[in-house]
Short mmCIF file of N, CA and C in Angstrom, two decimals:
data_model
loop_
_atom_site.label_atom_id
_atom_site.label_comp_id
_atom_site.label_asym_id
_atom_site.label_seq_id
_atom_site.Cartn_x
_atom_site.Cartn_y
_atom_site.Cartn_z
N LEU A 75 117.04 -20.67 116.25
CA LEU A 75 117.48 -21.36 117.46
C LEU A 75 116.44 -22.36 117.94
N ASN A 76 115.17 -22.03 117.77
CA ASN A 76 114.11 -22.92 118.24
C ASN A 76 113.42 -23.67 117.11
N ALA A 77 114.06 -23.75 115.95
CA ALA A 77 113.46 -24.45 114.80
C ALA A 77 113.34 -25.94 115.09
N GLU A 78 112.36 -26.55 114.46
CA GLU A 78 112.20 -28.00 114.56
C GLU A 78 113.41 -28.67 113.89
N LEU A 79 113.92 -29.73 114.51
CA LEU A 79 115.10 -30.40 113.98
C LEU A 79 114.88 -30.91 112.56
N LYS A 80 113.72 -31.46 112.28
CA LYS A 80 113.43 -31.98 110.94
C LYS A 80 113.49 -30.86 109.90
N GLU A 81 112.90 -29.72 110.21
CA GLU A 81 112.92 -28.58 109.29
C GLU A 81 114.35 -28.05 109.12
N LEU A 82 115.08 -27.95 110.21
CA LEU A 82 116.45 -27.46 110.17
C LEU A 82 117.34 -28.40 109.34
N SER A 83 117.17 -29.70 109.54
CA SER A 83 117.94 -30.69 108.78
C SER A 83 117.62 -30.62 107.30
N SER A 84 116.35 -30.43 106.95
CA SER A 84 115.95 -30.31 105.56
C SER A 84 116.60 -29.09 104.90
N CYS A 85 116.61 -27.98 105.60
CA CYS A 85 117.24 -26.76 105.07
C CYS A 85 118.75 -26.96 104.90
N ALA A 86 119.38 -27.59 105.88
CA ALA A 86 120.82 -27.86 105.79
C ALA A 86 121.13 -28.76 104.60
N GLU A 87 120.27 -29.74 104.35
CA GLU A 87 120.44 -30.65 103.21
C GLU A 87 120.34 -29.89 101.89
N GLN A 88 119.43 -28.94 101.79
CA GLN A 88 119.29 -28.14 100.57
C GLN A 88 120.56 -27.32 100.32
N ILE A 89 121.11 -26.76 101.37
CA ILE A 89 122.34 -25.97 101.24
C ILE A 89 123.49 -26.86 100.80
N ARG A 90 123.62 -28.04 101.43
CA ARG A 90 124.68 -28.98 101.06
C ARG A 90 124.58 -29.38 99.59
N LYS A 91 123.37 -29.70 99.15
CA LYS A 91 123.18 -30.11 97.75
C LYS A 91 123.55 -28.99 96.79
N LYS A 92 123.15 -27.77 97.12
CA LYS A 92 123.44 -26.63 96.23
C LYS A 92 124.95 -26.40 96.08
N PHE A 93 125.68 -26.47 97.18
CA PHE A 93 127.10 -26.12 97.13
C PHE A 93 128.03 -27.32 96.95
N CYS A 94 127.61 -28.51 97.33
CA CYS A 94 128.51 -29.67 97.28
C CYS A 94 128.01 -30.82 96.42
N GLY A 95 126.71 -30.83 96.12
CA GLY A 95 126.18 -31.99 95.41
C GLY A 95 126.32 -33.22 96.28
N ASN A 96 126.63 -34.34 95.65
CA ASN A 96 126.82 -35.58 96.40
C ASN A 96 128.28 -35.99 96.44
N LYS A 97 129.16 -35.02 96.40
CA LYS A 97 130.60 -35.28 96.43
C LYS A 97 131.20 -34.63 97.68
N PHE A 98 132.32 -35.16 98.11
CA PHE A 98 133.05 -34.50 99.18
C PHE A 98 134.49 -34.31 98.74
N ASP A 99 135.15 -33.40 99.38
CA ASP A 99 136.49 -32.99 99.03
C ASP A 99 137.41 -33.37 100.19
N MET A 100 138.26 -34.37 99.99
CA MET A 100 139.13 -34.84 101.07
C MET A 100 140.48 -34.13 101.02
N CYS A 101 140.90 -33.67 102.19
CA CYS A 101 142.20 -33.03 102.33
C CYS A 101 142.98 -33.80 103.39
N SER A 102 144.14 -34.31 103.03
CA SER A 102 145.02 -34.98 103.97
C SER A 102 145.98 -33.94 104.53
N ILE A 103 146.31 -34.07 105.80
CA ILE A 103 147.22 -33.09 106.41
C ILE A 103 148.44 -33.80 107.00
N ILE A 104 149.50 -33.02 107.13
CA ILE A 104 150.67 -33.45 107.87
C ILE A 104 150.96 -32.39 108.91
N ASN A 105 151.27 -32.84 110.12
CA ASN A 105 151.65 -31.93 111.19
C ASN A 105 153.12 -31.57 110.95
N GLY A 106 153.33 -30.47 110.26
CA GLY A 106 154.67 -30.09 109.82
C GLY A 106 155.57 -29.54 110.90
N LYS A 107 155.00 -29.12 112.01
CA LYS A 107 155.76 -28.57 113.13
C LYS A 107 154.88 -28.77 114.35
N SER A 108 155.39 -29.44 115.37
CA SER A 108 154.52 -29.85 116.48
C SER A 108 154.96 -29.29 117.82
N GLY A 109 153.98 -28.72 118.54
CA GLY A 109 154.18 -28.30 119.92
C GLY A 109 154.89 -26.98 120.09
N LYS A 110 155.10 -26.64 121.35
CA LYS A 110 155.80 -25.41 121.78
C LYS A 110 155.15 -24.14 121.25
N CYS A 111 153.83 -24.17 121.05
CA CYS A 111 153.13 -22.99 120.55
C CYS A 111 152.99 -21.96 121.67
N SER A 112 153.25 -20.71 121.36
CA SER A 112 153.15 -19.63 122.35
C SER A 112 151.72 -19.23 122.66
N GLU A 113 150.78 -19.67 121.83
CA GLU A 113 149.37 -19.33 122.04
C GLU A 113 148.81 -20.14 123.22
N ASN A 114 147.78 -19.59 123.88
CA ASN A 114 147.22 -20.27 125.05
C ASN A 114 145.81 -20.81 124.79
N CYS A 115 145.53 -21.24 123.58
CA CYS A 115 144.22 -21.79 123.23
C CYS A 115 143.93 -23.00 124.12
N LYS A 116 142.87 -22.95 124.88
CA LYS A 116 142.55 -24.01 125.84
C LYS A 116 142.19 -25.33 125.19
N PHE A 117 141.80 -25.30 123.92
CA PHE A 117 141.36 -26.51 123.23
C PHE A 117 142.48 -27.21 122.47
N CYS A 118 143.70 -26.70 122.51
CA CYS A 118 144.75 -27.20 121.63
C CYS A 118 145.89 -27.88 122.38
N ALA A 119 146.20 -29.09 121.97
CA ALA A 119 147.29 -29.85 122.58
C ALA A 119 148.67 -29.30 122.19
N GLN A 120 148.74 -28.42 121.19
CA GLN A 120 150.02 -27.86 120.74
C GLN A 120 150.54 -26.74 121.66
N SER A 121 149.66 -26.17 122.49
CA SER A 121 150.02 -25.03 123.33
C SER A 121 151.07 -25.40 124.37
N SER A 122 152.08 -24.54 124.51
CA SER A 122 153.11 -24.75 125.53
C SER A 122 152.60 -24.36 126.92
N HIS A 123 151.41 -23.80 127.00
CA HIS A 123 150.84 -23.40 128.29
C HIS A 123 150.27 -24.58 129.08
N TYR A 124 150.13 -25.73 128.43
CA TYR A 124 149.51 -26.89 129.07
C TYR A 124 150.39 -28.12 128.90
N LYS A 125 150.34 -29.02 129.85
CA LYS A 125 151.10 -30.27 129.77
C LYS A 125 150.22 -31.31 129.09
N THR A 126 150.52 -31.60 127.82
CA THR A 126 149.69 -32.53 127.05
C THR A 126 150.46 -33.77 126.60
N ASN A 127 151.76 -33.80 126.84
CA ASN A 127 152.60 -34.96 126.48
C ASN A 127 152.55 -35.32 125.00
N ILE A 128 152.43 -34.30 124.14
CA ILE A 128 152.49 -34.58 122.70
C ILE A 128 153.94 -34.65 122.25
N LYS A 129 154.15 -35.24 121.11
CA LYS A 129 155.48 -35.26 120.52
C LYS A 129 155.77 -33.87 119.96
N GLU A 130 156.88 -33.28 120.37
CA GLU A 130 157.26 -31.95 119.89
C GLU A 130 158.43 -32.07 118.93
N TYR A 131 158.37 -31.31 117.82
CA TYR A 131 159.48 -31.29 116.87
C TYR A 131 159.42 -30.02 116.04
N PRO A 132 160.58 -29.57 115.55
CA PRO A 132 160.61 -28.38 114.69
C PRO A 132 160.06 -28.71 113.30
N LEU A 133 160.08 -27.73 112.44
CA LEU A 133 159.58 -27.89 111.07
C LEU A 133 160.24 -29.08 110.39
N LEU A 134 159.42 -29.97 109.86
CA LEU A 134 159.93 -31.13 109.13
C LEU A 134 160.65 -30.70 107.86
N ASP A 135 161.59 -31.51 107.42
CA ASP A 135 162.31 -31.19 106.18
C ASP A 135 161.48 -31.56 104.96
N THR A 136 161.93 -31.08 103.82
CA THR A 136 161.20 -31.28 102.56
C THR A 136 160.96 -32.75 102.26
N GLU A 137 161.94 -33.60 102.44
CA GLU A 137 161.79 -35.01 102.06
C GLU A 137 160.71 -35.71 102.88
N ASN A 138 160.63 -35.43 104.18
CA ASN A 138 159.59 -36.06 105.01
C ASN A 138 158.20 -35.61 104.59
N ILE A 139 158.06 -34.32 104.33
CA ILE A 139 156.75 -33.80 103.92
C ILE A 139 156.40 -34.29 102.52
N PHE A 140 157.38 -34.26 101.62
CA PHE A 140 157.14 -34.71 100.24
C PHE A 140 156.70 -36.17 100.20
N LYS A 141 157.33 -37.01 101.00
CA LYS A 141 156.97 -38.44 101.06
C LYS A 141 155.49 -38.62 101.37
N GLU A 142 154.96 -37.86 102.32
CA GLU A 142 153.54 -37.95 102.68
C GLU A 142 152.64 -37.40 101.56
N ALA A 143 153.07 -36.30 100.96
CA ALA A 143 152.29 -35.72 99.86
C ALA A 143 152.22 -36.70 98.68
N LYS A 144 153.35 -37.33 98.35
CA LYS A 144 153.40 -38.29 97.25
C LYS A 144 152.51 -39.49 97.53
N TYR A 145 152.55 -39.99 98.75
CA TYR A 145 151.69 -41.12 99.14
C TYR A 145 150.22 -40.76 98.93
N ASN A 146 149.82 -39.57 99.39
CA ASN A 146 148.43 -39.14 99.25
C ASN A 146 148.06 -38.89 97.80
N SER A 147 148.96 -38.32 97.04
CA SER A 147 148.72 -38.11 95.61
C SER A 147 148.52 -39.44 94.91
N ASP A 148 149.36 -40.41 95.22
CA ASP A 148 149.24 -41.74 94.61
C ASP A 148 147.93 -42.42 94.98
N LYS A 149 147.37 -42.10 96.13
CA LYS A 149 146.09 -42.67 96.58
C LYS A 149 144.90 -41.85 96.06
N LYS A 150 145.17 -40.86 95.22
CA LYS A 150 144.15 -40.02 94.59
C LYS A 150 143.42 -39.09 95.57
N VAL A 151 144.09 -38.76 96.69
CA VAL A 151 143.55 -37.74 97.59
C VAL A 151 143.63 -36.41 96.86
N LYS A 152 142.59 -35.61 96.95
CA LYS A 152 142.51 -34.38 96.15
C LYS A 152 143.40 -33.25 96.68
N ARG A 153 143.51 -33.14 98.02
CA ARG A 153 144.23 -32.02 98.61
C ARG A 153 145.21 -32.48 99.67
N PHE A 154 146.28 -31.70 99.85
CA PHE A 154 147.28 -31.98 100.87
C PHE A 154 147.64 -30.67 101.55
N SER A 155 147.68 -30.69 102.89
CA SER A 155 147.98 -29.47 103.64
C SER A 155 149.09 -29.70 104.65
N ILE A 156 149.98 -28.74 104.73
CA ILE A 156 150.96 -28.70 105.81
C ILE A 156 150.36 -27.81 106.89
N VAL A 157 150.27 -28.36 108.10
CA VAL A 157 149.71 -27.65 109.25
C VAL A 157 150.83 -27.48 110.27
N THR A 158 151.00 -26.28 110.78
CA THR A 158 152.10 -26.05 111.72
C THR A 158 151.60 -25.42 113.02
N SER A 159 152.27 -25.76 114.10
CA SER A 159 151.95 -25.14 115.39
C SER A 159 152.58 -23.74 115.44
N GLY A 160 152.05 -22.93 116.33
CA GLY A 160 152.61 -21.59 116.52
C GLY A 160 151.69 -20.51 116.01
N LYS A 161 151.95 -19.30 116.49
CA LYS A 161 151.14 -18.15 116.07
C LYS A 161 151.29 -17.91 114.57
N LYS A 162 152.52 -18.08 114.08
CA LYS A 162 152.79 -18.00 112.64
C LYS A 162 154.21 -18.49 112.39
N LEU A 163 154.50 -18.84 111.16
CA LEU A 163 155.86 -19.23 110.80
C LEU A 163 156.72 -17.99 110.66
N ASN A 164 158.00 -18.14 110.99
CA ASN A 164 158.91 -17.03 110.71
C ASN A 164 159.30 -17.10 109.23
N ASP A 165 160.00 -16.09 108.74
CA ASP A 165 160.30 -16.02 107.31
C ASP A 165 161.16 -17.18 106.82
N ALA A 166 162.14 -17.61 107.62
CA ALA A 166 163.00 -18.73 107.21
C ALA A 166 162.17 -20.02 107.11
N GLU A 167 161.28 -20.25 108.08
CA GLU A 167 160.42 -21.43 108.04
C GLU A 167 159.50 -21.37 106.82
N LEU A 168 158.95 -20.20 106.56
CA LEU A 168 158.05 -20.07 105.42
C LEU A 168 158.78 -20.32 104.11
N ASP A 169 160.01 -19.82 103.99
CA ASP A 169 160.79 -20.06 102.77
C ASP A 169 161.04 -21.56 102.58
N SER A 170 161.33 -22.27 103.67
CA SER A 170 161.53 -23.72 103.60
C SER A 170 160.25 -24.43 103.15
N VAL A 171 159.13 -24.04 103.72
CA VAL A 171 157.84 -24.63 103.37
C VAL A 171 157.51 -24.36 101.90
N CYS A 172 157.81 -23.16 101.44
CA CYS A 172 157.53 -22.82 100.04
C CYS A 172 158.33 -23.70 99.09
N LYS A 173 159.59 -23.98 99.42
CA LYS A 173 160.41 -24.88 98.59
C LYS A 173 159.79 -26.28 98.56
N THR A 174 159.27 -26.70 99.71
CA THR A 174 158.61 -28.00 99.79
C THR A 174 157.37 -28.02 98.91
N TYR A 175 156.54 -26.98 99.02
CA TYR A 175 155.34 -26.90 98.18
C TYR A 175 155.69 -26.91 96.70
N GLU A 176 156.74 -26.20 96.32
CA GLU A 176 157.14 -26.16 94.92
C GLU A 176 157.51 -27.56 94.41
N LYS A 177 158.21 -28.34 95.23
CA LYS A 177 158.57 -29.72 94.86
C LYS A 177 157.31 -30.58 94.73
N ILE A 178 156.39 -30.44 95.68
CA ILE A 178 155.15 -31.22 95.63
C ILE A 178 154.36 -30.87 94.37
N LYS A 179 154.24 -29.57 94.11
CA LYS A 179 153.46 -29.14 92.93
C LYS A 179 154.07 -29.69 91.64
N LYS A 180 155.38 -29.70 91.57
CA LYS A 180 156.07 -30.16 90.37
C LYS A 180 155.94 -31.68 90.17
N GLU A 181 155.96 -32.44 91.27
CA GLU A 181 156.07 -33.89 91.15
C GLU A 181 154.82 -34.68 91.54
N CYS A 182 153.77 -34.01 92.01
CA CYS A 182 152.57 -34.72 92.44
C CYS A 182 151.32 -34.11 91.78
N ASN A 183 150.29 -34.92 91.69
CA ASN A 183 149.01 -34.46 91.18
C ASN A 183 148.06 -34.27 92.37
N ILE A 184 148.26 -33.18 93.10
CA ILE A 184 147.46 -32.93 94.30
C ILE A 184 147.38 -31.42 94.51
N LEU A 185 146.21 -30.95 94.95
CA LEU A 185 146.04 -29.53 95.25
C LEU A 185 146.64 -29.24 96.62
N LEU A 186 147.18 -28.03 96.78
CA LEU A 186 147.92 -27.70 98.00
C LEU A 186 147.18 -26.71 98.88
N CYS A 187 147.18 -27.02 100.17
CA CYS A 187 146.57 -26.18 101.19
C CYS A 187 147.60 -25.89 102.28
N ALA A 188 147.29 -24.92 103.13
CA ALA A 188 148.19 -24.59 104.23
C ALA A 188 147.40 -24.11 105.43
N SER A 189 147.96 -24.36 106.61
CA SER A 189 147.44 -23.83 107.87
C SER A 189 148.64 -23.49 108.73
N MET A 190 149.00 -22.21 108.72
CA MET A 190 150.27 -21.80 109.33
C MET A 190 150.13 -20.56 110.19
N GLY A 191 148.92 -20.32 110.69
CA GLY A 191 148.73 -19.22 111.62
C GLY A 191 148.44 -17.88 110.98
N LEU A 192 148.80 -16.84 111.70
CA LEU A 192 148.44 -15.47 111.36
C LEU A 192 149.53 -14.83 110.50
N LEU A 193 149.59 -15.24 109.25
CA LEU A 193 150.63 -14.78 108.33
C LEU A 193 150.42 -13.35 107.86
N THR A 194 151.48 -12.77 107.31
CA THR A 194 151.43 -11.41 106.76
C THR A 194 151.05 -11.46 105.28
N ASP A 195 150.72 -10.31 104.72
CA ASP A 195 150.40 -10.23 103.29
C ASP A 195 151.55 -10.78 102.44
N GLU A 196 152.78 -10.41 102.78
CA GLU A 196 153.94 -10.86 102.02
C GLU A 196 154.10 -12.38 102.10
N GLN A 197 153.86 -12.95 103.27
CA GLN A 197 153.97 -14.40 103.41
C GLN A 197 152.89 -15.11 102.60
N PHE A 198 151.69 -14.55 102.56
CA PHE A 198 150.64 -15.16 101.75
C PHE A 198 151.01 -15.14 100.27
N ILE A 199 151.61 -14.08 99.81
CA ILE A 199 152.03 -14.00 98.41
C ILE A 199 153.06 -15.08 98.10
N LYS A 200 154.00 -15.31 99.02
CA LYS A 200 155.00 -16.37 98.83
C LYS A 200 154.34 -17.74 98.74
N LEU A 201 153.39 -18.01 99.62
CA LEU A 201 152.68 -19.29 99.60
C LEU A 201 151.92 -19.47 98.28
N LYS A 202 151.26 -18.41 97.84
CA LYS A 202 150.49 -18.48 96.59
C LYS A 202 151.42 -18.76 95.42
N THR A 203 152.54 -18.09 95.39
CA THR A 203 153.53 -18.29 94.32
C THR A 203 154.07 -19.71 94.33
N ALA A 204 154.16 -20.32 95.50
CA ALA A 204 154.66 -21.70 95.63
C ALA A 204 153.64 -22.74 95.20
N GLY A 205 152.38 -22.32 94.95
CA GLY A 205 151.38 -23.25 94.45
C GLY A 205 150.24 -23.58 95.39
N VAL A 206 150.22 -22.99 96.56
CA VAL A 206 149.13 -23.23 97.51
C VAL A 206 147.88 -22.51 97.02
N THR A 207 146.72 -23.20 97.09
CA THR A 207 145.47 -22.61 96.60
C THR A 207 144.43 -22.37 97.68
N ARG A 208 144.57 -23.04 98.83
CA ARG A 208 143.57 -22.90 99.90
C ARG A 208 144.27 -22.69 101.23
N TYR A 209 143.72 -21.77 102.04
CA TYR A 209 144.29 -21.51 103.36
C TYR A 209 143.27 -21.83 104.44
N HIS A 210 143.72 -22.56 105.46
CA HIS A 210 142.88 -22.93 106.59
C HIS A 210 143.13 -21.96 107.74
N CYS A 211 142.06 -21.37 108.24
CA CYS A 211 142.17 -20.48 109.41
C CYS A 211 140.83 -20.55 110.15
N ASN A 212 140.77 -21.36 111.18
CA ASN A 212 139.53 -21.53 111.92
C ASN A 212 139.24 -20.36 112.84
N LEU A 213 137.96 -19.96 112.86
CA LEU A 213 137.52 -18.94 113.81
C LEU A 213 137.38 -19.53 115.21
N GLU A 214 137.19 -20.82 115.29
CA GLU A 214 137.04 -21.60 116.52
C GLU A 214 135.69 -21.42 117.19
N THR A 215 135.28 -20.17 117.44
CA THR A 215 134.03 -19.90 118.15
C THR A 215 133.57 -18.47 117.85
N SER A 216 132.61 -17.99 118.58
CA SER A 216 132.11 -16.62 118.35
C SER A 216 133.10 -15.57 118.86
N ARG A 217 132.93 -14.37 118.39
CA ARG A 217 133.75 -13.24 118.86
C ARG A 217 133.64 -13.11 120.38
N ASN A 218 132.43 -13.25 120.89
CA ASN A 218 132.16 -13.09 122.32
C ASN A 218 132.83 -14.17 123.18
N PHE A 219 132.89 -15.40 122.68
CA PHE A 219 133.38 -16.51 123.49
C PHE A 219 134.88 -16.75 123.36
N LEU A 220 135.51 -16.25 122.30
CA LEU A 220 136.93 -16.55 122.07
C LEU A 220 137.81 -16.15 123.25
N SER A 221 137.54 -15.01 123.89
CA SER A 221 138.40 -14.55 124.99
C SER A 221 138.35 -15.51 126.19
N LYS A 222 137.35 -16.37 126.25
CA LYS A 222 137.29 -17.38 127.31
C LYS A 222 138.12 -18.60 126.95
N MET A 223 138.49 -18.73 125.68
CA MET A 223 139.27 -19.87 125.19
C MET A 223 140.72 -19.51 124.89
N CYS A 224 140.96 -18.23 124.58
CA CYS A 224 142.30 -17.81 124.16
C CYS A 224 142.46 -16.31 124.39
N THR A 225 143.61 -15.91 124.96
CA THR A 225 143.86 -14.48 125.17
C THR A 225 145.10 -13.99 124.44
N THR A 226 145.78 -14.86 123.71
CA THR A 226 147.02 -14.47 123.05
C THR A 226 146.82 -14.00 121.61
N HIS A 227 145.63 -14.14 121.09
CA HIS A 227 145.24 -13.50 119.83
C HIS A 227 143.75 -13.19 119.91
N THR A 228 143.29 -12.34 119.02
CA THR A 228 141.90 -11.91 119.05
C THR A 228 141.12 -12.46 117.87
N TYR A 229 139.82 -12.34 117.96
CA TYR A 229 138.94 -12.71 116.86
C TYR A 229 139.29 -11.87 115.64
N ASP A 230 139.57 -10.58 115.87
CA ASP A 230 139.93 -9.69 114.76
C ASP A 230 141.24 -10.12 114.10
N ASP A 231 142.18 -10.70 114.87
CA ASP A 231 143.40 -11.23 114.27
C ASP A 231 143.06 -12.33 113.26
N LYS A 232 142.11 -13.18 113.62
CA LYS A 232 141.68 -14.27 112.72
C LYS A 232 141.01 -13.69 111.47
N ILE A 233 140.11 -12.72 111.66
CA ILE A 233 139.42 -12.10 110.52
C ILE A 233 140.42 -11.41 109.60
N LYS A 234 141.39 -10.72 110.19
CA LYS A 234 142.43 -10.05 109.39
C LYS A 234 143.21 -11.07 108.56
N THR A 235 143.53 -12.21 109.16
CA THR A 235 144.26 -13.27 108.45
C THR A 235 143.44 -13.82 107.30
N ILE A 236 142.17 -14.09 107.55
CA ILE A 236 141.30 -14.61 106.50
C ILE A 236 141.18 -13.61 105.36
N ASN A 237 141.02 -12.35 105.68
CA ASN A 237 140.92 -11.32 104.64
C ASN A 237 142.22 -11.18 103.86
N ALA A 238 143.37 -11.28 104.53
CA ALA A 238 144.66 -11.21 103.84
C ALA A 238 144.82 -12.40 102.89
N ALA A 239 144.40 -13.58 103.35
CA ALA A 239 144.48 -14.77 102.49
C ALA A 239 143.57 -14.62 101.27
N LYS A 240 142.35 -14.10 101.47
CA LYS A 240 141.44 -13.87 100.35
C LYS A 240 142.05 -12.87 99.36
N LYS A 241 142.63 -11.80 99.91
CA LYS A 241 143.25 -10.76 99.07
C LYS A 241 144.37 -11.35 98.21
N ALA A 242 145.09 -12.33 98.76
CA ALA A 242 146.18 -12.97 98.01
C ALA A 242 145.66 -14.00 97.00
N GLY A 243 144.34 -14.26 97.02
CA GLY A 243 143.75 -15.15 96.03
C GLY A 243 143.48 -16.56 96.50
N PHE A 244 143.53 -16.81 97.80
CA PHE A 244 143.29 -18.15 98.32
C PHE A 244 141.80 -18.43 98.49
N GLU A 245 141.43 -19.71 98.30
CA GLU A 245 140.16 -20.20 98.80
C GLU A 245 140.34 -20.29 100.31
N ILE A 246 139.25 -20.17 101.05
CA ILE A 246 139.33 -20.21 102.51
C ILE A 246 138.59 -21.42 103.05
N CYS A 247 139.22 -22.09 104.00
CA CYS A 247 138.58 -23.17 104.75
C CYS A 247 138.61 -22.72 106.21
N SER A 248 137.44 -22.48 106.78
CA SER A 248 137.38 -21.99 108.16
C SER A 248 136.23 -22.65 108.89
N GLY A 249 136.46 -23.01 110.12
CA GLY A 249 135.41 -23.66 110.89
C GLY A 249 135.50 -23.31 112.35
N GLY A 250 134.82 -24.11 113.16
CA GLY A 250 134.80 -23.87 114.58
C GLY A 250 134.74 -25.17 115.35
N ILE A 251 134.79 -25.04 116.64
CA ILE A 251 134.72 -26.18 117.54
C ILE A 251 133.51 -26.00 118.44
N PHE A 252 132.67 -27.02 118.51
CA PHE A 252 131.50 -26.98 119.38
C PHE A 252 131.76 -27.82 120.62
N GLY A 253 131.16 -27.42 121.73
CA GLY A 253 131.25 -28.20 122.96
C GLY A 253 132.32 -27.72 123.92
N MET A 254 132.70 -26.45 123.81
CA MET A 254 133.72 -25.91 124.71
C MET A 254 133.10 -25.09 125.85
N GLY A 255 131.77 -25.14 125.95
CA GLY A 255 131.09 -24.35 126.97
C GLY A 255 130.37 -23.13 126.40
N GLU A 256 130.42 -22.98 125.08
CA GLU A 256 129.74 -21.86 124.42
C GLU A 256 128.23 -22.08 124.44
N THR A 257 127.50 -21.00 124.25
CA THR A 257 126.04 -21.10 124.17
C THR A 257 125.62 -21.37 122.73
N PHE A 258 124.33 -21.71 122.54
CA PHE A 258 123.83 -21.87 121.17
C PHE A 258 123.91 -20.55 120.42
N GLU A 259 123.73 -19.44 121.13
CA GLU A 259 123.85 -18.13 120.49
C GLU A 259 125.29 -17.91 119.98
N ASP A 260 126.29 -18.36 120.76
CA ASP A 260 127.68 -18.26 120.31
C ASP A 260 127.89 -19.05 119.03
N ARG A 261 127.29 -20.23 118.95
CA ARG A 261 127.44 -21.06 117.74
C ARG A 261 126.88 -20.35 116.52
N ILE A 262 125.72 -19.74 116.69
CA ILE A 262 125.11 -19.00 115.59
C ILE A 262 125.92 -17.76 115.25
N ASP A 263 126.38 -17.03 116.27
CA ASP A 263 127.18 -15.81 116.05
C ASP A 263 128.46 -16.11 115.27
N MET A 264 129.05 -17.29 115.47
CA MET A 264 130.26 -17.63 114.74
C MET A 264 130.03 -17.61 113.23
N PHE A 265 128.84 -18.01 112.80
CA PHE A 265 128.54 -18.07 111.38
C PHE A 265 128.09 -16.74 110.80
N LEU A 266 127.79 -15.79 111.64
CA LEU A 266 127.35 -14.49 111.15
C LEU A 266 128.54 -13.62 110.86
#
């Protein structure tokens, strides 16, 4: 916490070089379902608990999503993710998304990712079978600070989701948000 910035930056650079080299991995996303989320996350414009004036719409159809995936594939983007609002997709929505992923996998040269909330083991298996290889599930902040940002799900719900995705064979992409009023200790705790 009290390390010199120059020393801390040098250590971070060593870690980056070891795991990433001098390359980066770009993932393009589409907002596959927007707004009306039942969650009360204070940092999210998708929440129905706050008036944010965002465009709200149900799950996009296969052709709209495929068009974006094809565009990104043609531009040589490495990854494409469908991101949806809500605590999780229902089974009918997930089946629709899986058909979309299957079409993308068949017709595009792009790796597939997903961010669809707190899915079940069975739903993760369906996504994996459809060709998705990476799952996004942000922790957002530390265990201690999350209850100040959201009360409709817990930190353990997020950990359970990440573990279920790992069990199904997904790579995990998880991060946090800084600047919500958390302490430096909260920032460090998030990574532990």
